[in-house]
């Protein structure tokens, strides 16, 4: 069981470059989420998708766009990367109605 | 939004000791999870526990939803228990999700 798979695991970008982080889940979950974790802190929600075809902003959406490509896949795009977006990005999924969230292993992104 | 506070922020234990980690939350939530973030950064799901008590080996957790707190118990700690423990609370409707600041645990041999 793969669970939630994120690619790539590591990436270094230059300021102004664009990048798409990929996330796929094989648990047939309806909801998917993107979080960021800055050093020494808990995770903060960037965007989420409650179901296929819908996306909504979380706590820290500025500078990001998302696409729910199908039920399995939810991508996060940085159009013009900034050093403040250096972070570890986690994708998660769950079913609605009182179910635990399952997390991927994270993408470590550095922007120089 | 929901406020989630964890205590203590840092904890150092000798191997074999027991500990209790606490999570207080400000509003009614219908979902609560405890995670262990290991030194490689992976988030390991320990418990999904919006209410009641659960046990898994040396770990157990209790959530008292009416009093808005949850406790994570670690017994006979091992060096592999080191890392950061997060409490995560959310409400099903909308985007009200909050992670606590974490408890950083170091278990010394």
CSV table of C-alpha atoms in Angstrom, one decimal:
chain,number,residue,atom,x,y,z
A,1,UNK,CA,0.0,0.0,0.0
A,2,UNK,CA,1.6,3.2,-1.2
A,3,UNK,CA,-0.8,5.6,0.7
A,4,UNK,CA,0.1,9.2,-0.2
A,5,UNK,CA,3.0,9.7,-2.6
A,6,UNK,CA,4.7,13.0,-3.1
A,7,UNK,CA,7.2,13.9,-5.8
A,8,UNK,CA,9.8,15.2,-5.8
A,9,UNK,CA,11.3,14.5,-2.4
A,10,UNK,CA,13.8,17.4,-2.6
A,11,UNK,CA,14.1,20.4,-4.9
A,12,UNK,CA,16.3,23.5,-5.0
A,13,UNK,CA,14.9,26.5,-7.0
A,14,UNK,CA,16.1,30.0,-7.8
A,15,UNK,CA,14.0,33.0,-7.0
A,16,UNK,CA,11.4,33.6,-9.7
A,17,UNK,CA,11.4,30.0,-11.0
A,18,UNK,CA,8.1,28.0,-11.2
A,19,UNK,CA,7.5,24.5,-9.9
A,20,UNK,CA,4.7,22.0,-9.5
A,21,UNK,CA,4.7,19.6,-6.5
A,22,UNK,CA,2.8,16.4,-7.2
A,23,UNK,CA,0.7,14.4,-4.8
A,24,UNK,CA,-1.2,11.1,-5.5
A,25,UNK,CA,-3.2,8.9,-3.1
A,26,UNK,CA,-4.4,5.3,-3.7
A,27,UNK,CA,-7.0,5.1,-0.9
A,28,UNK,CA,-9.9,6.4,-2.9
A,29,UNK,CA,-10.2,9.4,-0.5
A,30,UNK,CA,-12.5,12.3,-1.3
A,31,UNK,CA,-10.5,15.1,0.4
A,32,UNK,CA,-6.9,16.1,-0.1
A,33,UNK,CA,-4.8,18.8,1.5
A,34,UNK,CA,-1.5,20.7,1.1
A,35,UNK,CA,0.4,22.0,4.1
A,36,UNK,CA,3.7,23.7,4.7
A,37,UNK,CA,6.0,23.2,7.7
A,38,UNK,CA,8.5,25.9,8.6
A,39,UNK,CA,11.5,25.1,10.9
A,40,UNK,CA,10.4,24.5,14.5
A,41,UNK,CA,6.7,24.9,13.8
A,42,UNK,CA,3.6,22.8,13.2
A,43,UNK,CA,2.0,22.4,9.8
A,44,UNK,CA,-0.2,25.1,8.3
A,45,UNK,CA,-2.9,24.6,5.6
A,46,UNK,CA,-2.2,26.1,2.2
A,47,UNK,CA,-5.1,24.7,0.1
A,48,UNK,CA,-7.5,21.8,0.3
A,49,UNK,CA,-9.9,20.0,-1.9
A,50,UNK,CA,-13.0,18.6,-0.2
A,51,UNK,CA,-13.9,16.6,-3.3
A,52,UNK,CA,-13.0,16.1,-6.9
A,53,UNK,CA,-13.6,19.4,-8.8
A,54,UNK,CA,-13.4,21.7,-5.8
A,55,UNK,CA,-10.6,23.6,-4.1
A,56,UNK,CA,-10.5,26.1,-1.3
A,57,UNK,CA,-8.0,28.4,0.4
A,58,UNK,CA,-6.5,27.5,3.7
A,59,UNK,CA,-4.5,29.7,6.2
A,60,UNK,CA,-1.6,30.6,4.0
A,61,UNK,CA,-2.6,30.4,0.2
A,62,UNK,CA,-0.7,33.5,-1.1
A,63,UNK,CA,1.8,32.6,-3.8
A,64,UNK,CA,0.3,29.2,-4.5
A,65,UNK,CA,-2.2,27.6,-6.9
A,66,UNK,CA,-3.6,24.1,-6.8
A,67,UNK,CA,-5.3,21.7,-9.2
A,68,UNK,CA,-7.4,18.7,-8.3
A,69,UNK,CA,-6.6,16.7,-11.5
A,70,UNK,CA,-8.8,13.8,-10.6
A,71,UNK,CA,-9.8,11.9,-7.5
A,72,UNK,CA,-6.3,10.6,-7.0
A,73,UNK,CA,-4.1,13.6,-7.7
A,74,UNK,CA,-3.8,17.1,-6.2
A,75,UNK,CA,-0.9,19.3,-7.3
A,76,UNK,CA,0.5,22.5,-5.8
A,77,UNK,CA,2.1,25.1,-8.1
A,78,UNK,CA,4.5,27.9,-7.2
A,79,UNK,CA,4.3,30.4,-10.1
A,80,UNK,CA,7.2,32.6,-9.1
A,81,UNK,CA,9.2,31.1,-6.2
A,82,UNK,CA,10.3,33.4,-3.3
A,83,UNK,CA,12.8,32.6,-0.5
A,84,UNK,CA,9.9,32.9,2.0
A,85,UNK,CA,8.5,29.7,0.4
A,86,UNK,CA,11.5,27.6,1.5
A,87,UNK,CA,9.8,25.0,3.6
A,88,UNK,CA,8.8,21.3,3.8
A,89,UNK,CA,5.5,20.7,2.0
A,90,UNK,CA,3.2,17.9,3.0
A,91,UNK,CA,0.2,16.4,1.2
A,92,UNK,CA,-2.6,14.6,3.0
A,93,UNK,CA,-5.8,12.9,2.3
A,94,UNK,CA,-8.9,11.5,4.1
A,95,UNK,CA,-12.5,10.7,3.7
A,96,UNK,CA,-15.1,13.1,5.0
A,97,UNK,CA,-17.0,12.5,8.1
A,98,UNK,CA,-14.7,11.8,11.0
A,99,UNK,CA,-11.7,10.0,9.4
A,100,UNK,CA,-8.0,10.4,10.1
A,101,UNK,CA,-5.8,12.3,7.7
A,102,UNK,CA,-3.0,10.3,6.0
A,103,UNK,CA,0.2,12.2,5.2
A,104,UNK,CA,2.9,11.8,2.6
A,105,UNK,CA,6.6,11.9,3.4
A,106,UNK,CA,7.0,15.6,2.4
A,107,UNK,CA,8.9,17.6,-0.3
A,108,UNK,CA,11.8,19.6,1.0
A,109,UNK,CA,12.0,22.8,-1.1
A,110,UNK,CA,14.8,25.4,-0.9
A,111,UNK,CA,14.5,28.6,-2.8
A,112,UNK,CA,17.8,30.6,-3.2
B,1,UNK,CA,-10.0,29.6,14.2
B,2,UNK,CA,-9.1,26.8,16.6
B,3,UNK,CA,-6.3,27.4,19.0
B,4,UNK,CA,-4.2,24.4,19.9
B,5,UNK,CA,-1.6,24.5,22.7
B,6,UNK,CA,0.7,21.7,23.6
B,7,UNK,CA,2.7,21.2,26.8
B,8,UNK,CA,5.4,20.8,27.7
B,9,UNK,CA,7.3,22.4,24.7
B,10,UNK,CA,10.4,20.4,25.4
B,11,UNK,CA,11.0,17.2,27.4
B,12,UNK,CA,14.1,15.2,28.2
B,13,UNK,CA,13.7,11.7,29.6
B,14,UNK,CA,16.0,8.9,30.6
B,15,UNK,CA,15.3,5.7,28.8
B,16,UNK,CA,12.6,3.7,30.6
B,17,UNK,CA,10.8,6.7,32.1
B,18,UNK,CA,7.1,7.5,31.6
B,19,UNK,CA,5.7,10.8,30.3
B,20,UNK,CA,2.4,12.6,29.7
B,21,UNK,CA,2.0,15.1,26.9
B,22,UNK,CA,-1.0,17.4,26.9
B,23,UNK,CA,-3.0,19.1,24.1
B,24,UNK,CA,-5.6,21.8,24.9
B,25,UNK,CA,-7.9,23.1,22.2
B,26,UNK,CA,-10.1,26.2,22.2
B,27,UNK,CA,-13.3,25.1,20.5
B,28,UNK,CA,-15.3,22.0,19.9
B,29,UNK,CA,-13.6,19.7,17.3
B,30,UNK,CA,-14.8,16.5,15.8
B,31,UNK,CA,-11.4,15.3,14.8
B,32,UNK,CA,-8.2,14.9,16.7
B,33,UNK,CA,-5.0,13.1,15.8
B,34,UNK,CA,-1.6,12.6,17.5
B,35,UNK,CA,1.5,12.4,15.3
B,36,UNK,CA,5.1,11.6,15.9
B,37,UNK,CA,7.5,13.4,13.6
B,38,UNK,CA,10.7,11.3,13.5
B,39,UNK,CA,14.2,12.7,12.9
B,40,UNK,CA,13.8,12.1,9.1
B,41,UNK,CA,10.7,14.4,9.1
B,42,UNK,CA,8.1,11.7,8.5
B,43,UNK,CA,4.7,12.2,10.2
B,44,UNK,CA,3.7,8.9,11.8
B,45,UNK,CA,0.1,8.7,12.8
B,46,UNK,CA,-0.2,7.5,16.4
B,47,UNK,CA,-3.9,7.9,17.2
B,48,UNK,CA,-7.1,9.2,15.7
B,49,UNK,CA,-9.0,10.0,18.9
B,50,UNK,CA,-11.7,12.6,18.8
B,51,UNK,CA,-13.0,11.2,22.1
B,52,UNK,CA,-12.4,8.3,24.5
B,53,UNK,CA,-9.3,6.3,25.2
B,54,UNK,CA,-7.1,4.1,22.9
B,55,UNK,CA,-3.9,2.1,23.5
B,56,UNK,CA,-1.3,0.8,21.2
B,57,UNK,CA,1.6,-1.0,22.9
B,58,UNK,CA,3.5,1.4,25.1
B,59,UNK,CA,1.4,4.4,23.9
B,60,UNK,CA,-2.1,5.4,24.9
B,61,UNK,CA,-4.2,8.5,24.4
B,62,UNK,CA,-7.3,10.0,26.1
B,63,UNK,CA,-9.4,12.8,24.8
B,64,UNK,CA,-12.0,14.5,26.9
B,65,UNK,CA,-13.9,16.5,24.3
B,66,UNK,CA,-16.2,18.2,26.8
B,67,UNK,CA,-13.2,19.7,28.6
B,68,UNK,CA,-11.3,20.3,25.4
B,69,UNK,CA,-8.1,18.4,26.1
B,70,UNK,CA,-6.2,15.3,25.0
B,71,UNK,CA,-3.4,13.4,26.7
B,72,UNK,CA,-0.7,11.2,25.2
B,73,UNK,CA,1.0,8.7,27.5
B,74,UNK,CA,4.3,7.2,26.7
B,75,UNK,CA,5.4,4.4,29.0
B,76,UNK,CA,8.9,2.8,29.3
B,77,UNK,CA,10.3,5.3,26.8
B,78,UNK,CA,12.9,4.2,24.3
B,79,UNK,CA,15.5,6.3,22.4
B,80,UNK,CA,13.4,5.7,19.2
B,81,UNK,CA,10.6,7.7,20.8
B,82,UNK,CA,12.7,10.8,20.3
B,83,UNK,CA,11.3,13.4,18.0
B,84,UNK,CA,8.4,15.9,17.9
B,85,UNK,CA,4.9,15.0,18.9
B,86,UNK,CA,2.0,17.0,17.3
B,87,UNK,CA,-1.6,17.3,18.3
B,88,UNK,CA,-3.8,18.1,15.2
B,89,UNK,CA,-7.4,19.3,15.5
B,90,UNK,CA,-9.9,20.0,12.9
B,91,UNK,CA,-13.6,20.5,12.2
B,92,UNK,CA,-15.1,18.6,9.2
B,93,UNK,CA,-16.9,21.6,7.8
B,94,UNK,CA,-14.6,24.0,6.0
B,95,UNK,CA,-10.9,24.7,6.5
B,96,UNK,CA,-10.7,24.9,10.3
B,97,UNK,CA,-7.6,22.8,10.9
B,98,UNK,CA,-4.8,23.6,13.4
B,99,UNK,CA,-1.6,21.8,14.4
B,100,UNK,CA,-0.3,22.5,17.9
B,101,UNK,CA,3.3,23.8,18.3
B,102,UNK,CA,4.6,20.3,19.2
B,103,UNK,CA,6.4,18.7,22.1
B,104,UNK,CA,10.0,18.0,21.4
B,105,UNK,CA,11.0,14.8,23.2
B,106,UNK,CA,14.6,13.5,23.7
B,107,UNK,CA,15.1,10.1,25.3
B,108,UNK,CA,18.6,9.5,26.5
B,109,UNK,CA,20.1,6.0,26.8
